[in-house]
mmCIF file with all atom_site columns, C-alpha atoms in Angstrom:
data_model
loop_
_atom_site.group_PDB
_atom_site.id
_atom_site.type_symbol
_atom_site.label_atom_id
_atom_site.label_alt_id
_atom_site.label_comp_id
_atom_site.label_asym_id
_atom_site.label_entity_id
_atom_site.label_seq_id
_atom_site.pdbx_PDB_ins_code
_atom_site.Cartn_x
_atom_site.Cartn_y
_atom_site.Cartn_z
_atom_site.occupancy
_atom_site.B_iso_or_equiv
_atom_site.pdbx_formal_charge
_atom_site.auth_seq_id
_atom_site.auth_comp_id
_atom_site.auth_asym_id
_atom_site.auth_atom_id
_atom_site.pdbx_PDB_model_num
ATOM 1   C CA . MET A 1 1   ? 0.000   0.000  0.000  1.00 72.00 ? 86  MET A CA 1
ATOM 2   C CA . ILE A 1 2   ? 2.887   2.467  0.587  1.00 76.00 ? 87  ILE A CA 1
ATOM 3   C CA . HIS A 1 3   ? 3.588   3.870  -2.837 1.00 76.00 ? 88  HIS A CA 1
ATOM 4   C CA . LEU A 1 4   ? 6.197   6.521  -2.076 1.00 75.00 ? 89  LEU A CA 1
ATOM 5   C CA . CYS A 1 5   ? 8.091   7.380  1.077  1.00 81.00 ? 90  CYS A CA 1
ATOM 6   C CA . SER A 1 6   ? 10.471  10.206 1.950  1.00 82.00 ? 91  SER A CA 1
ATOM 7   C CA . ASP A 1 7   ? 11.557  11.794 5.224  1.00 83.00 ? 92  ASP A CA 1
ATOM 8   C CA . GLN A 1 8   ? 8.340   13.723 5.703  1.00 90.00 ? 93  GLN A CA 1
ATOM 9   C CA . ILE A 1 9   ? 5.865   12.508 3.091  1.00 93.00 ? 94  ILE A CA 1
ATOM 10  C CA . THR A 1 10  ? 4.425   9.050  2.639  1.00 94.00 ? 95  THR A CA 1
ATOM 11  C CA . VAL A 1 11  ? 1.945   8.333  -0.131 1.00 95.00 ? 96  VAL A CA 1
ATOM 12  C CA . PHE A 1 12  ? -0.398  5.392  0.320  1.00 95.00 ? 97  PHE A CA 1
ATOM 13  C CA . GLN A 1 13  ? -1.964  4.124  -2.874 1.00 94.00 ? 98  GLN A CA 1
ATOM 14  C CA . SER A 1 14  ? -5.188  2.160  -2.808 1.00 94.00 ? 99  SER A CA 1
ATOM 15  C CA . ILE A 1 15  ? -5.640  -0.877 -4.992 1.00 93.00 ? 100 ILE A CA 1
ATOM 16  C CA . ILE A 1 16  ? -8.897  0.753  -6.091 1.00 92.00 ? 101 ILE A CA 1
ATOM 17  C CA . GLN A 1 17  ? -8.401  3.268  -8.893 1.00 90.00 ? 102 GLN A CA 1
ATOM 18  C CA . GLN A 1 18  ? -4.866  3.865  -7.576 1.00 91.00 ? 103 GLN A CA 1
ATOM 19  C CA . THR A 1 19  ? -6.263  6.612  -5.343 1.00 92.00 ? 104 THR A CA 1
ATOM 20  C CA . ASN A 1 20  ? -3.527  8.350  -3.356 1.00 94.00 ? 105 ASN A CA 1
ATOM 21  C CA . SER A 1 21  ? -3.643  9.435  0.272  1.00 96.00 ? 106 SER A CA 1
ATOM 22  C CA . ALA A 1 22  ? -0.673  11.396 1.571  1.00 96.00 ? 107 ALA A CA 1
ATOM 23  C CA . VAL A 1 23  ? 0.625   11.549 5.133  1.00 95.00 ? 108 VAL A CA 1
ATOM 24  C CA . VAL A 1 24  ? 2.873   14.511 5.915  1.00 94.00 ? 109 VAL A CA 1
ATOM 25  C CA . LEU A 1 25  ? 4.903   14.546 9.127  1.00 88.00 ? 110 LEU A CA 1
ATOM 26  C CA . SER A 1 26  ? 6.120   18.016 10.049 1.00 83.00 ? 111 SER A CA 1
ATOM 27  C CA . ALA A 1 27  ? 7.155   19.723 13.295 1.00 78.00 ? 112 ALA A CA 1
ATOM 28  C CA . GLY A 1 28  ? 4.881   17.753 15.593 1.00 76.00 ? 113 GLY A CA 1
ATOM 29  C CA . ALA A 1 29  ? 1.931   17.857 13.198 1.00 86.00 ? 114 ALA A CA 1
ATOM 30  C CA . VAL A 1 30  ? 0.538   15.080 11.061 1.00 92.00 ? 115 VAL A CA 1
ATOM 31  C CA . LEU A 1 31  ? -1.505  15.934 7.970  1.00 94.00 ? 116 LEU A CA 1
ATOM 32  C CA . ILE A 1 32  ? -3.472  13.337 6.016  1.00 96.00 ? 117 ILE A CA 1
ATOM 33  C CA . SER A 1 33  ? -5.082  14.042 2.659  1.00 96.00 ? 118 SER A CA 1
ATOM 34  C CA . ASP A 1 34  ? -8.181  12.192 1.498  1.00 96.00 ? 119 ASP A CA 1
ATOM 35  C CA . PRO A 1 35  ? -7.860  8.936  3.498  1.00 95.00 ? 120 PRO A CA 1
ATOM 36  C CA . ALA A 1 36  ? -9.368  6.318  1.209  1.00 90.00 ? 121 ALA A CA 1
ATOM 37  C CA . TRP A 1 37  ? -10.658 3.458  0.143  1.00 93.00 ? 122 TRP A CA 1
ATOM 38  C CA . LEU A 1 38  ? -10.796 0.094  1.792  1.00 95.00 ? 123 LEU A CA 1
ATOM 39  C CA . PRO A 1 39  ? -11.214 -0.321 5.556  1.00 94.00 ? 124 PRO A CA 1
ATOM 40  C CA . GLY A 1 40  ? -7.859  -2.130 5.858  1.00 95.00 ? 125 GLY A CA 1
ATOM 41  C CA . GLU A 1 41  ? -6.099  0.547  3.825  1.00 95.00 ? 126 GLU A CA 1
ATOM 42  C CA . ILE A 1 42  ? -7.534  3.294  6.001  1.00 96.00 ? 127 ILE A CA 1
ATOM 43  C CA . ALA A 1 43  ? -6.524  1.384  9.137  1.00 95.00 ? 128 ALA A CA 1
ATOM 44  C CA . GLU A 1 44  ? -2.955  1.194  7.778  1.00 95.00 ? 129 GLU A CA 1
ATOM 45  C CA . ILE A 1 45  ? -2.946  4.965  7.191  1.00 95.00 ? 130 ILE A CA 1
ATOM 46  C CA . ALA A 1 46  ? -4.344  5.589  10.696 1.00 93.00 ? 131 ALA A CA 1
ATOM 47  C CA . ASP A 1 47  ? -1.737  3.325  12.332 1.00 91.00 ? 132 ASP A CA 1
ATOM 48  C CA . TYR A 1 48  ? 1.074   5.005  10.421 1.00 89.00 ? 133 TYR A CA 1
ATOM 49  C CA . ALA A 1 49  ? -0.192  8.509  11.254 1.00 87.00 ? 134 ALA A CA 1
ATOM 50  C CA . ARG A 1 50  ? -0.414  7.711  14.986 1.00 81.00 ? 135 ARG A CA 1
ATOM 51  C CA . GLN A 1 51  ? 3.192   6.534  15.268 1.00 67.00 ? 136 GLN A CA 1
ATOM 52  C CA . PRO A 1 52  ? 4.978   9.910  15.544 1.00 61.00 ? 137 PRO A CA 1
ATOM 53  C CA . ASP A 1 53  ? 2.828   11.284 18.355 1.00 62.00 ? 138 ASP A CA 1
ATOM 54  C CA . GLU A 1 54  ? 0.075   9.231  19.960 1.00 65.00 ? 139 GLU A CA 1
ATOM 55  C CA . LYS A 1 55  ? -1.222  12.310 21.846 1.00 71.00 ? 140 LYS A CA 1
ATOM 56  C CA . ASN A 1 56  ? -2.032  14.586 18.911 1.00 76.00 ? 141 ASN A CA 1
ATOM 57  C CA . PRO A 1 57  ? -4.610  13.432 16.388 1.00 82.00 ? 142 PRO A CA 1
ATOM 58  C CA . PRO A 1 58  ? -3.754  14.112 12.750 1.00 89.00 ? 143 PRO A CA 1
ATOM 59  C CA . ARG A 1 59  ? -5.262  16.935 10.747 1.00 94.00 ? 144 ARG A CA 1
ATOM 60  C CA . LEU A 1 60  ? -7.300  15.787 7.761  1.00 97.00 ? 145 LEU A CA 1
ATOM 61  C CA . ILE A 1 61  ? -7.241  17.667 4.469  1.00 96.00 ? 146 ILE A CA 1
ATOM 62  C CA . PHE A 1 62  ? -10.016 16.999 1.988  1.00 96.00 ? 147 PHE A CA 1
ATOM 63  C CA . THR A 1 63  ? -9.461  18.090 -1.598 1.00 93.00 ? 148 THR A CA 1
ATOM 64  C CA . HIS A 1 64  ? -13.104 17.627 -2.568 1.00 93.00 ? 149 HIS A CA 1
ATOM 65  C CA . SER A 1 65  ? -16.287 15.963 -1.372 1.00 94.00 ? 150 SER A CA 1
ATOM 66  C CA . ASP A 1 66  ? -16.642 12.908 -3.614 1.00 95.00 ? 151 ASP A CA 1
ATOM 67  C CA . PHE A 1 67  ? -17.660 9.908  -1.526 1.00 95.00 ? 152 PHE A CA 1
ATOM 68  C CA . ASP A 1 68  ? -14.395 8.061  -2.117 1.00 94.00 ? 153 ASP A CA 1
ATOM 69  C CA . HIS A 1 69  ? -12.428 10.946 -0.621 1.00 93.00 ? 154 HIS A CA 1
ATOM 70  C CA . VAL A 1 70  ? -14.474 11.373 2.560  1.00 95.00 ? 155 VAL A CA 1
ATOM 71  C CA . LEU A 1 71  ? -15.270 7.765  3.459  1.00 94.00 ? 156 LEU A CA 1
ATOM 72  C CA . GLY A 1 72  ? -12.265 7.491  5.810  1.00 95.00 ? 157 GLY A CA 1
ATOM 73  C CA . CYS A 1 73  ? -13.075 10.524 7.939  1.00 95.00 ? 158 CYS A CA 1
ATOM 74  C CA . GLY A 1 74  ? -14.627 8.613  10.832 1.00 95.00 ? 159 GLY A CA 1
ATOM 75  C CA . ALA A 1 75  ? -11.444 6.564  11.330 1.00 95.00 ? 160 ALA A CA 1
ATOM 76  C CA . PHE A 1 76  ? -9.716  9.645  12.777 1.00 94.00 ? 161 PHE A CA 1
ATOM 77  C CA . PRO A 1 77  ? -11.781 10.754 15.784 1.00 91.00 ? 162 PRO A CA 1
ATOM 78  C CA . GLY A 1 78  ? -10.822 14.103 17.274 1.00 89.00 ? 163 GLY A CA 1
ATOM 79  C CA . SER A 1 79  ? -8.969  15.207 14.158 1.00 93.00 ? 164 SER A CA 1
ATOM 80  C CA . ASN A 1 80  ? -9.200  18.729 12.840 1.00 94.00 ? 165 ASN A CA 1
ATOM 81  C CA . VAL A 1 81  ? -10.553 18.934 9.309  1.00 97.00 ? 166 VAL A CA 1
ATOM 82  C CA . ILE A 1 82  ? -9.212  21.321 6.673  1.00 96.00 ? 167 ILE A CA 1
ATOM 83  C CA . ALA A 1 83  ? -11.142 21.938 3.451  1.00 96.00 ? 168 ALA A CA 1
ATOM 84  C CA . SER A 1 84  ? -12.609 24.675 1.284  1.00 94.00 ? 169 SER A CA 1
ATOM 85  C CA . LYS A 1 85  ? -15.723 26.680 2.083  1.00 91.00 ? 170 LYS A CA 1
ATOM 86  C CA . GLY A 1 86  ? -17.341 25.011 -0.910 1.00 91.00 ? 171 GLY A CA 1
ATOM 87  C CA . PHE A 1 87  ? -16.719 21.645 0.729  1.00 94.00 ? 172 PHE A CA 1
ATOM 88  C CA . SER A 1 88  ? -18.536 22.862 3.865  1.00 93.00 ? 173 SER A CA 1
ATOM 89  C CA . LYS A 1 89  ? -21.445 24.146 1.794  1.00 93.00 ? 174 LYS A CA 1
ATOM 90  C CA . HIS A 1 90  ? -21.963 20.887 -0.098 1.00 95.00 ? 175 HIS A CA 1
ATOM 91  C CA . PRO A 1 91  ? -25.679 20.940 -0.982 1.00 95.00 ? 176 PRO A CA 1
ATOM 92  C CA . ASP A 1 92  ? -26.392 17.278 -0.185 1.00 97.00 ? 177 ASP A CA 1
ATOM 93  C CA . LYS A 1 93  ? -24.034 15.792 2.397  1.00 97.00 ? 178 LYS A CA 1
ATOM 94  C CA . ALA A 1 94  ? -26.520 13.020 3.117  1.00 97.00 ? 179 ALA A CA 1
ATOM 95  C CA . ALA A 1 95  ? -26.316 11.866 -0.513 1.00 97.00 ? 180 ALA A CA 1
ATOM 96  C CA . VAL A 1 96  ? -22.520 11.582 -0.230 1.00 97.00 ? 181 VAL A CA 1
ATOM 97  C CA . ILE A 1 97  ? -22.864 9.414  2.887  1.00 97.00 ? 182 ILE A CA 1
ATOM 98  C CA . GLN A 1 98  ? -25.505 7.333  1.125  1.00 98.00 ? 183 GLN A CA 1
ATOM 99  C CA . GLU A 1 99  ? -23.016 6.711  -1.714 1.00 97.00 ? 184 GLU A CA 1
ATOM 100 C CA . VAL A 1 100 ? -20.503 5.391  0.835  1.00 97.00 ? 185 VAL A CA 1
ATOM 101 C CA . ARG A 1 101 ? -23.105 3.064  2.349  1.00 97.00 ? 186 ARG A CA 1
ATOM 102 C CA . GLU A 1 102 ? -24.243 1.813  -1.058 1.00 97.00 ? 187 GLU A CA 1
ATOM 103 C CA . TRP A 1 103 ? -20.662 1.192  -2.202 1.00 96.00 ? 188 TRP A CA 1
ATOM 104 C CA . ASP A 1 104 ? -19.851 -0.682 1.015  1.00 97.00 ? 189 ASP A CA 1
ATOM 105 C CA . ASN A 1 105 ? -23.035 -2.762 0.755  1.00 97.00 ? 190 ASN A CA 1
ATOM 106 C CA . LYS A 1 106 ? -22.409 -3.598 -2.899 1.00 97.00 ? 191 LYS A CA 1
ATOM 107 C CA . HIS A 1 107 ? -18.875 -4.796 -2.099 1.00 95.00 ? 192 HIS A CA 1
ATOM 108 C CA . PHE A 1 108 ? -19.690 -6.391 1.297  1.00 96.00 ? 193 PHE A CA 1
ATOM 109 C CA . PHE A 1 109 ? -17.485 -4.044 3.331  1.00 94.00 ? 194 PHE A CA 1
ATOM 110 C CA . SER A 1 110 ? -18.130 -2.980 6.887  1.00 94.00 ? 195 SER A CA 1
ATOM 111 C CA . ARG A 1 111 ? -16.290 -0.219 8.668  1.00 95.00 ? 196 ARG A CA 1
ATOM 112 C CA . THR A 1 112 ? -15.429 -0.104 12.370 1.00 95.00 ? 197 THR A CA 1
ATOM 113 C CA . TYR A 1 113 ? -15.873 3.657  12.513 1.00 95.00 ? 198 TYR A CA 1
ATOM 114 C CA . PRO A 1 114 ? -18.801 5.979  11.861 1.00 95.00 ? 199 PRO A CA 1
ATOM 115 C CA . ILE A 1 115 ? -19.574 6.977  8.289  1.00 96.00 ? 200 ILE A CA 1
ATOM 116 C CA . GLU A 1 116 ? -19.935 10.742 8.417  1.00 95.00 ? 201 GLU A CA 1
ATOM 117 C CA . PHE A 1 117 ? -19.441 13.800 6.280  1.00 97.00 ? 202 PHE A CA 1
ATOM 118 C CA . PRO A 1 118 ? -16.472 15.752 7.651  1.00 96.00 ? 203 PRO A CA 1
ATOM 119 C CA . LEU A 1 119 ? -17.188 18.907 9.612  1.00 95.00 ? 204 LEU A CA 1
ATOM 120 C CA . VAL A 1 120 ? -14.640 21.531 8.620  1.00 96.00 ? 205 VAL A CA 1
ATOM 121 C CA . ASP A 1 121 ? -12.645 23.210 11.386 1.00 95.00 ? 206 ASP A CA 1
ATOM 122 C CA . MET A 1 122 ? -10.392 25.311 9.130  1.00 93.00 ? 207 MET A CA 1
ATOM 123 C CA . HIS A 1 123 ? -11.296 26.678 5.723  1.00 93.00 ? 208 HIS A CA 1
ATOM 124 C CA . ILE A 1 124 ? -8.729  27.217 3.017  1.00 90.00 ? 209 ILE A CA 1
ATOM 125 C CA . ALA A 1 125 ? -9.110  29.512 0.038  1.00 80.00 ? 210 ALA A CA 1
ATOM 126 C CA . MET A 1 126 ? -9.465  27.815 -3.329 1.00 66.00 ? 211 MET A CA 1
ATOM 127 C CA . GLU A 1 127 ? -8.657  30.227 -6.142 1.00 57.00 ? 212 GLU A CA 1
#
């Protein structure tokens, strides 16, 4: 699952659509972008992200609100979420969560964490 690894950046690549999730370790902070796809893959990302500092939860960065990008959110309780204002204003968050549930049901996956649309703590400007 680890696709690329350097001193501060590790890219995890899912076997599904080769979706990438990056983990950045920097000055006591851990940033994770778009934790995705399979429950085992997300668990591997979560375990890796906890290693540097068990006390501080990682910060999650979401690039957009497609279901495959947000389905790992619940695996990181207590994390701060960073995304655009447009992400926060998604017109149908429930439909995104329904897509996750339908995909999981179709492929017989169950997750050990809640399926939820991320609540944004810090907005970033998208120009």
